[in-house]
PDB file of C-alpha atoms and ligand atoms in Angstrom:
ATOM      1  CA  UNK A  12      16.132  18.319   1.040  1.00 70.00           C
ATOM      2  CA  UNK A  13      12.760  17.951   2.712  1.00 77.00           C
ATOM      3  CA  UNK A  14       9.627  18.396   0.709  1.00 91.00           C
ATOM      4  CA  UNK A  15       6.014  17.846   1.662  1.00 97.00           C
ATOM      5  CA  UNK A  16       4.588  15.078  -0.489  1.00 98.00           C
ATOM      6  CA  UNK A  17       1.518  12.902  -0.627  1.00 98.00           C
ATOM      7  CA  UNK A  18       1.596   9.170  -1.299  1.00 98.00           C
ATOM      8  CA  UNK A  19      -0.928   6.343  -1.463  1.00 98.00           C
ATOM      9  CA  UNK A  20      -0.943   3.541   1.069  1.00 99.00           C
ATOM     10  CA  UNK A  21      -3.100   0.424   1.003  1.00 99.00           C
ATOM     11  CA  UNK A  22      -3.641  -1.907   3.952  1.00 99.00           C
ATOM     12  CA  UNK A  23      -4.172  -5.216   2.164  1.00 98.00           C
ATOM     13  CA  UNK A  24      -6.783  -7.906   2.935  1.00 98.00           C
ATOM     14  CA  UNK A  25      -4.454 -10.043   5.087  1.00 98.00           C
ATOM     15  CA  UNK A  26      -3.837  -7.159   7.494  1.00 98.00           C
ATOM     16  CA  UNK A  27      -7.453  -5.941   7.560  1.00 98.00           C
ATOM     17  CA  UNK A  28      -8.557  -9.504   8.322  1.00 98.00           C
ATOM     18  CA  UNK A  29      -6.140  -9.681  11.271  1.00 98.00           C
ATOM     19  CA  UNK A  30      -7.378  -6.355  12.742  1.00 98.00           C
ATOM     20  CA  UNK A  31      -4.064  -4.603  12.113  1.00 98.00           C
ATOM     21  CA  UNK A  32      -5.526  -1.347  10.742  1.00 98.00           C
ATOM     22  CA  UNK A  33      -4.895   0.754  13.846  1.00 98.00           C
ATOM     23  CA  UNK A  34      -1.428  -0.735  14.487  1.00 98.00           C
ATOM     24  CA  UNK A  35      -0.341   0.072  10.928  1.00 98.00           C
ATOM     25  CA  UNK A  36      -1.871   3.566  10.967  1.00 98.00           C
ATOM     26  CA  UNK A  37      -0.056   4.364  14.207  1.00 98.00           C
ATOM     27  CA  UNK A  38       3.304   3.454  12.608  1.00 98.00           C
ATOM     28  CA  UNK A  39       2.611   6.122   9.972  1.00 98.00           C
ATOM     29  CA  UNK A  40       1.441   8.802  12.385  1.00 98.00           C
ATOM     30  CA  UNK A  41       4.266   8.152  14.884  1.00 98.00           C
ATOM     31  CA  UNK A  42       6.677   8.716  12.008  1.00 98.00           C
ATOM     32  CA  UNK A  43       5.171  12.092  11.083  1.00 98.00           C
ATOM     33  CA  UNK A  44       3.055  10.950   8.167  1.00 98.00           C
ATOM     34  CA  UNK A  45      -0.446  12.303   8.591  1.00 98.00           C
ATOM     35  CA  UNK A  46      -3.456  10.466   7.201  1.00 98.00           C
ATOM     36  CA  UNK A  47      -5.255  13.020   5.035  1.00 98.00           C
ATOM     37  CA  UNK A  48      -7.881  10.665   3.587  1.00 98.00           C
ATOM     38  CA  UNK A  49      -8.851   7.180   4.577  1.00 97.00           C
ATOM     39  CA  UNK A  50     -11.542   4.738   3.471  1.00 98.00           C
ATOM     40  CA  UNK A  51     -12.297   1.037   3.806  1.00 98.00           C
ATOM     41  CA  UNK A  52     -13.484  -0.465   0.526  1.00 98.00           C
ATOM     42  CA  UNK A  53     -13.843  -3.807  -1.235  1.00 98.00           C
ATOM     43  CA  UNK A  54     -12.773  -3.530  -4.884  1.00 98.00           C
ATOM     44  CA  UNK A  55     -13.632  -5.820  -7.797  1.00 98.00           C
ATOM     45  CA  UNK A  56     -11.065  -7.962  -9.607  1.00 98.00           C
ATOM     46  CA  UNK A  57     -11.438  -5.630 -12.611  1.00 98.00           C
ATOM     47  CA  UNK A  58     -10.614  -2.590 -10.481  1.00 98.00           C
ATOM     48  CA  UNK A  59      -7.583  -4.396  -9.024  1.00 98.00           C
ATOM     49  CA  UNK A  60      -6.465  -5.271 -12.573  1.00 98.00           C
ATOM     50  CA  UNK A  61      -6.694  -1.594 -13.543  1.00 98.00           C
ATOM     51  CA  UNK A  62      -4.841  -0.452 -10.420  1.00 98.00           C
ATOM     52  CA  UNK A  63      -1.984  -2.946 -10.907  1.00 97.00           C
ATOM     53  CA  UNK A  64      -1.876  -2.744 -14.721  1.00 96.00           C
ATOM     54  CA  UNK A  65       1.884  -1.915 -14.744  1.00 95.00           C
ATOM     55  CA  UNK A  66       2.361  -5.498 -13.529  1.00 97.00           C
ATOM     56  CA  UNK A  67       0.271  -7.019 -16.348  1.00 97.00           C
ATOM     57  CA  UNK A  68       3.239  -8.770 -18.033  1.00 97.00           C
ATOM     58  CA  UNK A  69       4.366 -10.370 -14.766  1.00 97.00           C
ATOM     59  CA  UNK A  70       3.582 -14.011 -13.993  1.00 98.00           C
ATOM     60  CA  UNK A  71       2.051 -13.082 -10.616  1.00 98.00           C
ATOM     61  CA  UNK A  72      -0.424 -10.527 -12.077  1.00 98.00           C
ATOM     62  CA  UNK A  73      -3.552 -12.737 -12.025  1.00 98.00           C
ATOM     63  CA  UNK A  74      -2.989 -13.872  -8.434  1.00 98.00           C
ATOM     64  CA  UNK A  75      -2.177 -10.326  -7.358  1.00 98.00           C
ATOM     65  CA  UNK A  76      -5.477  -8.974  -8.744  1.00 98.00           C
ATOM     66  CA  UNK A  77      -7.466 -11.858  -7.268  1.00 98.00           C
ATOM     67  CA  UNK A  78      -5.832 -11.251  -3.908  1.00 98.00           C
ATOM     68  CA  UNK A  79      -6.342  -7.459  -3.696  1.00 98.00           C
ATOM     69  CA  UNK A  80     -10.032  -7.972  -4.475  1.00 98.00           C
ATOM     70  CA  UNK A  81     -10.452 -10.920  -2.076  1.00 98.00           C
ATOM     71  CA  UNK A  82     -11.582  -8.837   0.924  1.00 98.00           C
ATOM     72  CA  UNK A  83     -11.805  -5.324   2.354  1.00 98.00           C
ATOM     73  CA  UNK A  84      -8.797  -3.002   2.096  1.00 98.00           C
ATOM     74  CA  UNK A  85      -8.035   0.414   3.570  1.00 99.00           C
ATOM     75  CA  UNK A  86      -6.777   3.089   1.168  1.00 98.00           C
ATOM     76  CA  UNK A  87      -5.135   6.198   2.574  1.00 98.00           C
ATOM     77  CA  UNK A  88      -3.444   9.387   1.457  1.00 98.00           C
ATOM     78  CA  UNK A  89      -0.342   9.909   3.605  1.00 98.00           C
ATOM     79  CA  UNK A  90       1.244  13.347   3.765  1.00 98.00           C
ATOM     80  CA  UNK A  91       4.554  14.571   5.159  1.00 98.00           C
ATOM     81  CA  UNK A  92       8.215  15.311   4.456  1.00 98.00           C
ATOM     82  CA  UNK A  93       9.445  12.982   1.697  1.00 97.00           C
ATOM     83  CA  UNK A  94       6.288  10.895   2.148  1.00 98.00           C
ATOM     84  CA  UNK A  95       6.945   8.586  -0.821  1.00 98.00           C
ATOM     85  CA  UNK A  96      10.360   7.360   0.328  1.00 98.00           C
ATOM     86  CA  UNK A  97       9.466   7.514   4.017  1.00 98.00           C
ATOM     87  CA  UNK A  98       6.448   5.265   3.471  1.00 98.00           C
ATOM     88  CA  UNK A  99       8.577   2.791   1.500  1.00 98.00           C
ATOM     89  CA  UNK A 100      11.159   2.712   4.271  1.00 98.00           C
ATOM     90  CA  UNK A 101       8.472   2.112   6.898  1.00 98.00           C
ATOM     91  CA  UNK A 102       6.969  -0.716   4.779  1.00 98.00           C
ATOM     92  CA  UNK A 103      10.263  -2.570   4.196  1.00 98.00           C
ATOM     93  CA  UNK A 104      11.173  -4.899   1.334  1.00 98.00           C
ATOM     94  CA  UNK A 105       8.389  -6.396  -0.812  1.00 98.00           C
ATOM     95  CA  UNK A 106       9.130  -9.884   0.483  1.00 98.00           C
ATOM     96  CA  UNK A 107       8.734  -9.887   4.289  1.00 98.00           C
ATOM     97  CA  UNK A 108      11.607 -12.397   4.470  1.00 98.00           C
ATOM     98  CA  UNK A 109      13.952  -9.661   3.244  1.00 98.00           C
ATOM     99  CA  UNK A 110      12.426  -6.753   5.177  1.00 98.00           C
ATOM    100  CA  UNK A 111      14.405  -4.924   7.851  1.00 98.00           C
ATOM    101  CA  UNK A 112      13.526  -5.272  11.543  1.00 98.00           C
ATOM    102  CA  UNK A 113      10.578  -3.160  12.718  1.00 97.00           C
ATOM    103  CA  UNK A 114       9.272  -2.456   9.236  1.00 98.00           C
ATOM    104  CA  UNK A 115       5.570  -3.091   8.642  1.00 98.00           C
ATOM    105  CA  UNK A 116       6.188  -6.052   6.353  1.00 98.00           C
ATOM    106  CA  UNK A 117       8.706  -7.595   8.768  1.00 98.00           C
ATOM    107  CA  UNK A 118       6.293  -7.155  11.676  1.00 98.00           C
ATOM    108  CA  UNK A 119       3.094  -8.245   9.937  1.00 98.00           C
ATOM    109  CA  UNK A 120       3.726  -9.613   6.407  1.00 98.00           C
ATOM    110  CA  UNK A 121       2.965 -13.287   5.845  1.00 98.00           C
ATOM    111  CA  UNK A 122       4.435 -13.812   2.366  1.00 98.00           C
ATOM    112  CA  UNK A 123       5.397 -11.871  -0.776  1.00 98.00           C
ATOM    113  CA  UNK A 124       1.699 -11.870  -1.783  1.00 98.00           C
ATOM    114  CA  UNK A 125       0.223 -11.306   1.679  1.00 98.00           C
ATOM    115  CA  UNK A 126       2.685  -8.547   2.504  1.00 98.00           C
ATOM    116  CA  UNK A 127       0.140  -6.407   4.404  1.00 98.00           C
ATOM    117  CA  UNK A 128       0.695  -3.041   2.679  1.00 98.00           C
ATOM    118  CA  UNK A 129       1.207  -1.370  -0.674  1.00 98.00           C
ATOM    119  CA  UNK A 130       2.839   2.024  -1.147  1.00 98.00           C
ATOM    120  CA  UNK A 131       3.459   4.153  -4.245  1.00 98.00           C
ATOM    121  CA  UNK A 132       7.000   3.740  -5.602  1.00 98.00           C
ATOM    122  CA  UNK A 133       7.474   7.286  -6.986  1.00 98.00           C
ATOM    123  CA  UNK A 134       5.915  10.724  -6.740  1.00 98.00           C
ATOM    124  CA  UNK A 135       4.547  10.341 -10.254  1.00 98.00           C
ATOM    125  CA  UNK A 136       2.855   7.035  -9.420  1.00 97.00           C
ATOM    126  CA  UNK A 137       1.646   8.447  -6.093  1.00 98.00           C
ATOM    127  CA  UNK A 138      -0.327  11.115  -7.985  1.00 98.00           C
ATOM    128  CA  UNK A 139      -1.829   8.491 -10.308  1.00 98.00           C
ATOM    129  CA  UNK A 140      -2.663   6.083  -7.468  1.00 98.00           C
ATOM    130  CA  UNK A 141      -4.219   8.841  -5.324  1.00 98.00           C
ATOM    131  CA  UNK A 142      -6.382   9.884  -8.284  1.00 98.00           C
ATOM    132  CA  UNK A 143      -7.364   6.259  -8.862  1.00 98.00           C
ATOM    133  CA  UNK A 144      -8.947   5.939  -5.422  1.00 98.00           C
ATOM    134  CA  UNK A 145      -9.860   9.502  -4.465  1.00 98.00           C
ATOM    135  CA  UNK A 146     -10.822  11.382  -7.632  1.00 91.00           C
ATOM    136  CA  UNK A 147     -14.616  11.236  -8.087  1.00 68.00           C
TER     137      UNK A 147
HETATM  138  P1  LIG B  19       2.978  -4.279  -3.943  1.00 63.94           P
HETATM  139  O1  LIG B  19       3.884  -3.262  -3.353  1.00 63.94           O
HETATM  140  O2  LIG B  19       1.528  -4.167  -3.647  1.00 63.94           O
HETATM  141  O3  LIG B  19       3.165  -4.273  -5.538  1.00 63.94           O
HETATM  142  C1  LIG B  19       2.887  -5.400  -6.337  1.00 63.94           C
HETATM  143  C2  LIG B  19       2.724  -6.654  -5.531  1.00 63.94           C
HETATM  144  O4  LIG B  19       2.924  -7.869  -6.222  1.00 63.94           O
HETATM  145  C3  LIG B  19       3.764  -6.702  -4.427  1.00 63.94           C
HETATM  146  O5  LIG B  19       3.477  -5.725  -3.454  1.00 63.94           O
HETATM  147  C4  LIG B  19       3.650  -8.152  -3.966  1.00 63.94           C
HETATM  148  O6  LIG B  19       2.672  -8.331  -2.958  1.00 63.94           O
HETATM  149  C5  LIG B  19       3.161  -8.879  -5.235  1.00 63.94           C
HETATM  150  N1  LIG B  19       4.120  -9.847  -5.746  1.00 63.94           N
HETATM  151  C6  LIG B  19       3.908 -11.170  -5.871  1.00 63.94           C
HETATM  152  N2  LIG B  19       4.978 -11.785  -6.387  1.00 63.94           N
HETATM  153  C7  LIG B  19       5.923 -10.839  -6.594  1.00 63.94           C
HETATM  154  C8  LIG B  19       7.262 -10.850  -7.090  1.00 63.94           C
HETATM  155  N3  LIG B  19       7.858 -11.974  -7.494  1.00 63.94           N
HETATM  156  N4  LIG B  19       7.932  -9.673  -7.139  1.00 63.94           N
HETATM  157  C9  LIG B  19       7.337  -8.511  -6.757  1.00 63.94           C
HETATM  158  N5  LIG B  19       6.067  -8.446  -6.273  1.00 63.94           N
HETATM  159  C10 LIG B  19       5.371  -9.592  -6.180  1.00 63.94           C
END
């Protein structure tokens, strides 16, 4: 069943640095995900720690927070049919080495850390992540 959803997408510092913003956005729009909100920001390490707090127990948490706050990122609200799962399919596996052909991470990801994009993993988390960046 198709349902219109919203999800959060982040273009991470490695992709912003390599001028991939427009290429990545066009993958979303060509696949019928519209970009409802969009802003380029540079967050602090503390904000990154709050955003990724579900990963706090993981060994990569410190590096992950340092990385997301290391340079500008683009945060977007994507909207469309089954937006959460569609975005995850377009991104590909977390580790670019395991990502399918023509996914964003296969095309542009450099490593499991510098994997170019983040996307919400469920509708519930999408709501929380959208609020995190777009609720005043
Ligand atoms: P993201 O979808 O932004 O969610 C958490 C991030 O942690 C993930 O993408 C990866 O960039 C990063 N990460 C680093 N090491 C790992 C790991 N071993 N497993 C999962 N994610 C990892």
